[in-house]
């Protein structure tokens, strides 16, 4: 890298290497530019200017590695995080009106809370909004308050997961490619932050009118089955699971299948093949083991910004019993 910009690639113990390529790449301030007499390069304003001038390098690095952790810069607030996100120049992905079952709150600009489930709840591996026709292509996460233990945002490379599952269960993967998956989730009228997929139908469809909700759900490709208690079963799919990443010319495991079915204790979560047949619990659990074996879980440090290529990597959230605040921003 050129010496005049403040990035230096460092190695940390949790990284993995595939064909000598780090996952994730970790960028830290260049020590040659951060002497006591010239500490300015570590400031947020300098970082923002550097992102703008080094955009081709950063894009290339993200494409090569699948995820980039920016660590050691003086980012403290949601507003500063928003400025960092905007410096990359990616088009904003609107979370409002999306099909996501996760409750989020807009904090400032393009920044939202990450999933608002209690921090002691595990969130399984998934690609962000894998259930929509055009998911976000890039995700930013920012650690505002780091937990003292646990609470990592674990990440894993999608093509590695696909290769391993296909090698172990070729017939299962063939059936996934042929039929896709159907996801069903029973939700209440209002948000309930106690379990995975807890966003109520009124929040999801921005209305309290069932007929309007049905109309909006239909446009999102969601079928609704109303329950007597005022709740509704949301049915999505069949959706493709094995997709092709054109930019890297490889097949990827593009689903939150394991996270949907294993994590959390929400009511009536069902996943089936597109032909209606249920998945084998044994194979599903083996898929979870592969995800866990290949993943990277880096303990958060305050000020960390993690940029993830949503086509290259799945992410999850590990539970913690200590305070944790991680913010998010999505890009097209």
Coordinates of C-alpha atoms in Angstrom, one line a residue:
X1 CA 0.0 0.0 0.0
X2 CA 1.0 3.6 -0.5
X3 CA 2.7 5.1 2.5
X4 CA 0.8 8.3 2.5
X5 CA -2.5 6.9 3.5
X6 CA -3.2 5.8 7.0
X7 CA -4.2 2.2 6.4
X8 CA -2.0 -0.8 7.3
X9 CA -3.3 -4.4 7.0
X10 CA -2.7 -6.2 10.3
X11 CA -3.2 -9.7 11.5
X12 CA -5.3 -10.7 14.5
X13 CA -5.5 -14.2 16.1
X14 CA -9.1 -14.8 15.1
X15 CA -8.6 -14.4 11.3
X16 CA -8.7 -17.4 9.0
X17 CA -6.8 -17.7 5.7
X18 CA -8.1 -19.3 2.5
X19 CA -5.4 -19.6 -0.2
X20 CA -3.3 -17.1 1.8
X21 CA -6.2 -14.5 1.6
X22 CA -7.2 -13.3 5.1
X23 CA -10.8 -13.4 6.3
X24 CA -11.6 -10.8 7.2
X25 CA -9.0 -8.2 6.2
X26 CA -8.2 -5.9 9.1
X27 CA -7.2 -2.3 8.5
X28 CA -5.6 -0.2 11.2
X29 CA -4.0 3.2 11.3
X30 CA -0.6 3.2 9.7
X31 CA 1.9 3.6 12.6
X32 CA 4.3 5.7 10.4
X33 CA 1.6 8.4 10.2
X34 CA 0.5 8.5 13.8
X35 CA 3.4 10.0 15.7
X36 CA 2.7 12.2 18.7
X37 CA 3.4 15.2 16.5
X38 CA 0.9 14.1 13.8
X39 CA -2.0 12.3 15.3
X40 CA -4.5 13.8 12.9
X41 CA -4.5 10.9 10.5
X42 CA -6.4 8.8 13.0
X43 CA -9.2 11.3 13.3
X44 CA -12.6 10.6 11.8
X45 CA -12.3 13.5 9.4
X46 CA -9.0 12.2 8.0
X47 CA -10.4 8.6 7.8
X48 CA -13.4 9.9 5.8
X49 CA -11.1 11.7 3.3
X50 CA -8.9 8.7 3.0
X51 CA -11.9 6.4 2.3
X52 CA -12.9 8.7 -0.5
X53 CA -9.4 8.8 -2.1
X54 CA -8.7 5.1 -1.5
X55 CA -12.1 3.8 -2.7
X56 CA -10.8 1.6 -5.5
X57 CA -8.4 -0.1 -3.0
X58 CA -11.1 -0.6 -0.5
X59 CA -13.6 -2.0 -3.1
X60 CA -10.9 -4.4 -4.4
X61 CA -10.0 -5.5 -0.9
X62 CA -13.7 -6.2 0.0
X63 CA -14.2 -8.1 -3.2
X64 CA -11.1 -10.2 -2.5
X65 CA -11.6 -11.0 1.2
X66 CA -15.4 -10.7 1.6
X67 CA -15.2 -8.6 4.8
X68 CA -13.1 -5.7 6.1
X69 CA -12.7 -4.7 9.7
X70 CA -11.6 -1.1 10.2
X71 CA -10.1 -0.8 13.7
X72 CA -8.2 1.8 15.7
X73 CA -9.8 5.0 14.4
X74 CA -11.5 7.5 16.7
X75 CA -15.2 6.8 15.7
X76 CA -17.4 7.4 18.7
X77 CA -20.9 8.3 17.7
X78 CA -23.7 7.2 15.4
X79 CA -23.3 10.4 13.5
X80 CA -19.6 9.8 12.9
X81 CA -20.4 6.2 11.8
X82 CA -23.0 7.6 9.3
X83 CA -20.4 10.0 7.9
X84 CA -18.0 7.0 7.4
X85 CA -20.7 5.0 5.6
X86 CA -21.5 7.9 3.4
X87 CA -17.8 8.4 2.5
X88 CA -17.9 5.1 0.7
X89 CA -20.5 6.4 -1.7
X90 CA -22.6 3.3 -1.9
X91 CA -26.3 3.8 -2.7
X92 CA -28.5 3.5 0.4
X93 CA -30.7 0.4 0.8
X94 CA -34.0 1.4 2.4
X95 CA -34.9 -0.8 5.4
X96 CA -38.3 0.8 5.7
X97 CA -40.9 -1.4 4.0
X98 CA -38.6 -4.3 3.7
X99 CA -39.6 -7.9 4.4
X100 CA -37.3 -8.3 7.3
X101 CA -38.9 -9.8 10.4
X102 CA -36.3 -8.1 12.6
X103 CA -37.3 -4.9 14.5
X104 CA -34.9 -2.0 14.0
X105 CA -35.0 1.8 14.8
X106 CA -33.5 4.6 12.7
X107 CA -30.8 6.3 14.7
X108 CA -29.5 9.0 12.4
X109 CA -29.2 9.3 8.6
X110 CA -28.6 5.9 7.1
X111 CA -27.9 4.3 10.5
X112 CA -30.2 1.8 12.3
X113 CA -30.0 -0.2 15.4
X114 CA -28.9 -3.8 14.8
X115 CA -31.5 -6.4 15.6
X116 CA -33.2 -5.3 18.8
X117 CA -33.6 -8.7 20.4
X118 CA -32.2 -8.9 24.0
X119 CA -28.4 -9.3 23.8
X120 CA -28.6 -12.7 25.6
X121 CA -30.4 -14.2 22.6
X122 CA -28.4 -15.9 19.8
X123 CA -29.1 -14.9 16.2
X124 CA -28.2 -17.6 13.7
X125 CA -26.1 -17.3 10.5
X126 CA -27.9 -15.5 7.7
X127 CA -27.4 -13.2 4.7
X128 CA -29.2 -9.9 5.3
X129 CA -32.6 -10.0 3.8
X130 CA -31.9 -13.2 1.8
X131 CA -35.7 -13.5 1.4
X132 CA -36.1 -10.4 -0.9
X133 CA -35.5 -10.4 -4.7
X134 CA -32.7 -7.8 -4.4
X135 CA -31.0 -8.0 -1.0
X136 CA -28.5 -5.3 0.1
X137 CA -25.1 -5.9 -1.4
X138 CA -23.1 -4.5 1.5
X139 CA -23.5 -4.2 5.3
X140 CA -21.8 -1.9 7.8
X141 CA -21.7 -2.6 11.5
X142 CA -20.4 -0.2 14.1
X143 CA -19.5 -1.0 17.7
X144 CA -20.6 1.9 19.9
X145 CA -20.6 -0.1 23.2
X146 CA -18.4 -3.2 23.3
X147 CA -19.6 -6.1 25.5
X148 CA -17.0 -7.3 28.1
X149 CA -17.5 -10.9 26.8
X150 CA -19.5 -12.6 24.0
X151 CA -21.7 -10.7 21.7
X152 CA -19.5 -11.1 18.6
X153 CA -20.8 -10.7 15.1
X154 CA -19.5 -14.0 13.7
X155 CA -19.0 -14.2 10.0
X156 CA -18.4 -17.1 7.5
X157 CA -17.7 -17.3 3.8
X158 CA -20.7 -18.4 1.8
X159 CA -18.8 -20.3 -0.9
X160 CA -16.8 -22.3 1.6
X161 CA -20.1 -23.3 3.4
X162 CA -21.6 -24.3 0.0
X163 CA -18.5 -26.4 -0.9
X164 CA -18.5 -28.2 2.4
X165 CA -22.2 -28.9 2.6
X166 CA -22.3 -30.0 -1.1
X167 CA -19.4 -32.4 -0.5
X168 CA -21.1 -34.0 2.5
X169 CA -24.7 -33.9 1.3
X170 CA -24.7 -33.7 -2.5
X171 CA -28.3 -35.0 -2.8
X172 CA -29.6 -32.5 -0.2
X173 CA -27.9 -29.6 -2.1
X174 CA -29.3 -30.8 -5.4
X175 CA -32.8 -30.8 -3.9
X176 CA -32.2 -27.3 -2.5
X177 CA -31.2 -26.1 -6.0
X178 CA -34.2 -27.7 -7.6
X179 CA -37.0 -26.7 -5.1
X180 CA -35.7 -23.8 -3.0
X181 CA -37.2 -23.3 0.5
X182 CA -40.5 -22.0 1.9
X183 CA -40.3 -20.1 5.2
X184 CA -43.3 -19.7 7.5
X185 CA -43.4 -17.6 10.7
X186 CA -46.3 -16.8 13.0
X187 CA -46.2 -13.2 14.3
X188 CA -48.4 -11.0 16.4
X189 CA -49.9 -7.7 15.6
X190 CA -47.3 -5.7 17.5
X191 CA -43.5 -6.0 17.8
X192 CA -42.3 -8.5 20.5
X193 CA -38.6 -8.2 21.2
X194 CA -38.3 -11.5 23.0
X195 CA -37.6 -13.8 20.1
X196 CA -36.2 -14.1 16.6
X197 CA -38.4 -12.8 13.8
X198 CA -40.4 -10.7 16.3
X199 CA -41.5 -7.8 14.1
X200 CA -45.3 -7.6 14.2
X201 CA -47.4 -7.4 11.1
X202 CA -48.5 -3.8 11.8
X203 CA -44.8 -2.6 11.9
X204 CA -43.8 -4.8 8.9
X205 CA -46.5 -3.4 6.6
X206 CA -46.9 0.0 8.2
X207 CA -50.6 -0.4 8.7
X208 CA -53.2 -1.7 11.2
X209 CA -55.6 -2.5 8.4
X210 CA -55.6 -6.2 7.4
X211 CA -56.7 -5.6 3.8
X212 CA -54.0 -3.0 3.3
X213 CA -51.5 -5.4 4.9
X214 CA -52.5 -8.2 2.5
X215 CA -52.1 -5.8 -0.5
X216 CA -48.6 -4.7 0.7
X217 CA -47.6 -8.3 1.6
X218 CA -48.6 -9.5 -1.9
X219 CA -46.3 -6.9 -3.5
X220 CA -43.5 -8.2 -1.3
X221 CA -44.1 -11.7 -2.3
X222 CA -45.6 -12.7 1.1
X223 CA -48.7 -14.7 1.6
X224 CA -50.7 -14.1 4.8
X225 CA -52.9 -16.5 6.8
X226 CA -54.8 -14.8 9.6
X227 CA -55.1 -16.3 13.0
X228 CA -58.1 -16.0 15.4
X229 CA -56.0 -14.2 18.0
X230 CA -55.1 -11.3 15.6
X231 CA -51.7 -12.7 14.6
X232 CA -50.8 -13.9 11.2
X233 CA -48.7 -16.6 9.5
X234 CA -46.3 -15.0 7.0
X235 CA -45.3 -17.4 4.2
X236 CA -42.4 -16.6 1.9
X237 CA -41.1 -18.7 -1.0
X238 CA -40.1 -20.9 -2.5
X239 CA -36.8 -19.0 -2.5
X240 CA -33.5 -20.0 -4.0
X241 CA -30.9 -21.2 -1.5
X242 CA -27.9 -21.9 -3.8
X243 CA -27.1 -18.8 -5.8
X244 CA -24.4 -17.8 -8.2
X245 CA -22.1 -15.0 -7.3
X246 CA -21.4 -13.6 -10.8
X247 CA -18.6 -11.2 -9.7
X248 CA -16.6 -14.1 -8.2
X249 CA -17.9 -16.8 -10.5
X250 CA -18.8 -19.3 -7.8
X251 CA -21.9 -20.9 -6.2
X252 CA -22.8 -19.6 -2.7
X253 CA -24.9 -20.8 0.3
X254 CA -27.4 -17.9 0.3
X255 CA -29.9 -18.6 3.1
X256 CA -30.6 -18.1 6.8
X257 CA -32.0 -21.6 6.9
X258 CA -30.1 -22.7 9.9
X259 CA -30.5 -19.5 11.8
X260 CA -34.2 -19.4 11.1
X261 CA -34.9 -22.9 12.4
X262 CA -32.3 -23.3 15.2
X263 CA -32.0 -20.0 17.0
X264 CA -34.5 -18.4 19.2
X265 CA -37.7 -19.7 20.7
X266 CA -40.3 -17.9 18.6
X267 CA -43.7 -19.5 17.9
X268 CA -44.5 -21.5 14.8
X269 CA -41.3 -21.3 12.7
X270 CA -41.4 -23.8 9.9
X271 CA -39.1 -24.3 7.0
X272 CA -39.7 -26.7 4.1
X273 CA -38.6 -27.5 0.6
X274 CA -40.4 -25.8 -2.2
X275 CA -42.4 -29.1 -2.7
X276 CA -43.7 -28.9 0.9
X277 CA -41.5 -31.6 2.4
X278 CA -39.8 -30.8 5.7
X279 CA -36.0 -30.7 6.1
X280 CA -34.1 -33.4 7.9
X281 CA -33.3 -32.1 11.4
X282 CA -30.1 -34.1 11.4
X283 CA -28.8 -32.5 8.1
X284 CA -29.8 -29.1 9.3
X285 CA -27.8 -29.6 12.5
X286 CA -24.8 -30.8 10.5
X287 CA -25.0 -27.6 8.4
X288 CA -24.9 -25.6 11.6
X289 CA -21.8 -27.5 12.7
X290 CA -20.1 -26.6 9.3
X291 CA -21.0 -23.0 9.7
X292 CA -19.6 -22.9 13.3
X293 CA -16.4 -24.7 12.2
X294 CA -15.6 -22.2 9.4
X295 CA -16.7 -19.0 11.1
X296 CA -14.6 -16.1 12.5
X297 CA -15.8 -14.5 15.7
X298 CA -13.7 -11.4 16.5
X299 CA -14.5 -9.7 19.9
X300 CA -15.8 -6.2 19.3
X301 CA -13.8 -3.2 20.3
X302 CA -15.4 0.2 20.6
X303 CA -15.1 2.2 17.4
X304 CA -14.8 -0.9 15.2
X305 CA -16.5 -0.7 11.8
X306 CA -17.1 -4.0 10.0
X307 CA -17.9 -3.9 6.3
X308 CA -19.4 -7.2 4.9
X309 CA -20.1 -8.1 1.3
X310 CA -23.5 -9.6 1.7
X311 CA -23.0 -12.0 -1.2
X312 CA -19.7 -13.3 0.1
X313 CA -20.4 -13.9 3.8
X314 CA -23.1 -14.8 6.3
X315 CA -23.2 -13.2 9.7
X316 CA -24.7 -14.1 13.1
X317 CA -24.8 -12.7 16.6
X318 CA -23.4 -14.5 19.6
X319 CA -25.2 -13.9 23.0
X320 CA -23.8 -11.8 25.8
X321 CA -25.0 -10.8 29.3
X322 CA -23.1 -7.5 29.3
X323 CA -24.2 -4.2 27.7
X324 CA -23.7 -4.1 23.9
X325 CA -24.7 -1.6 21.2
X326 CA -23.9 -2.3 17.6
X327 CA -25.4 -0.1 14.9
X328 CA -26.0 -1.1 11.2
X329 CA -26.3 0.4 7.8
X330 CA -27.2 -1.3 4.5
X331 CA -26.2 -0.5 0.9
X332 CA -27.6 -1.5 -2.4

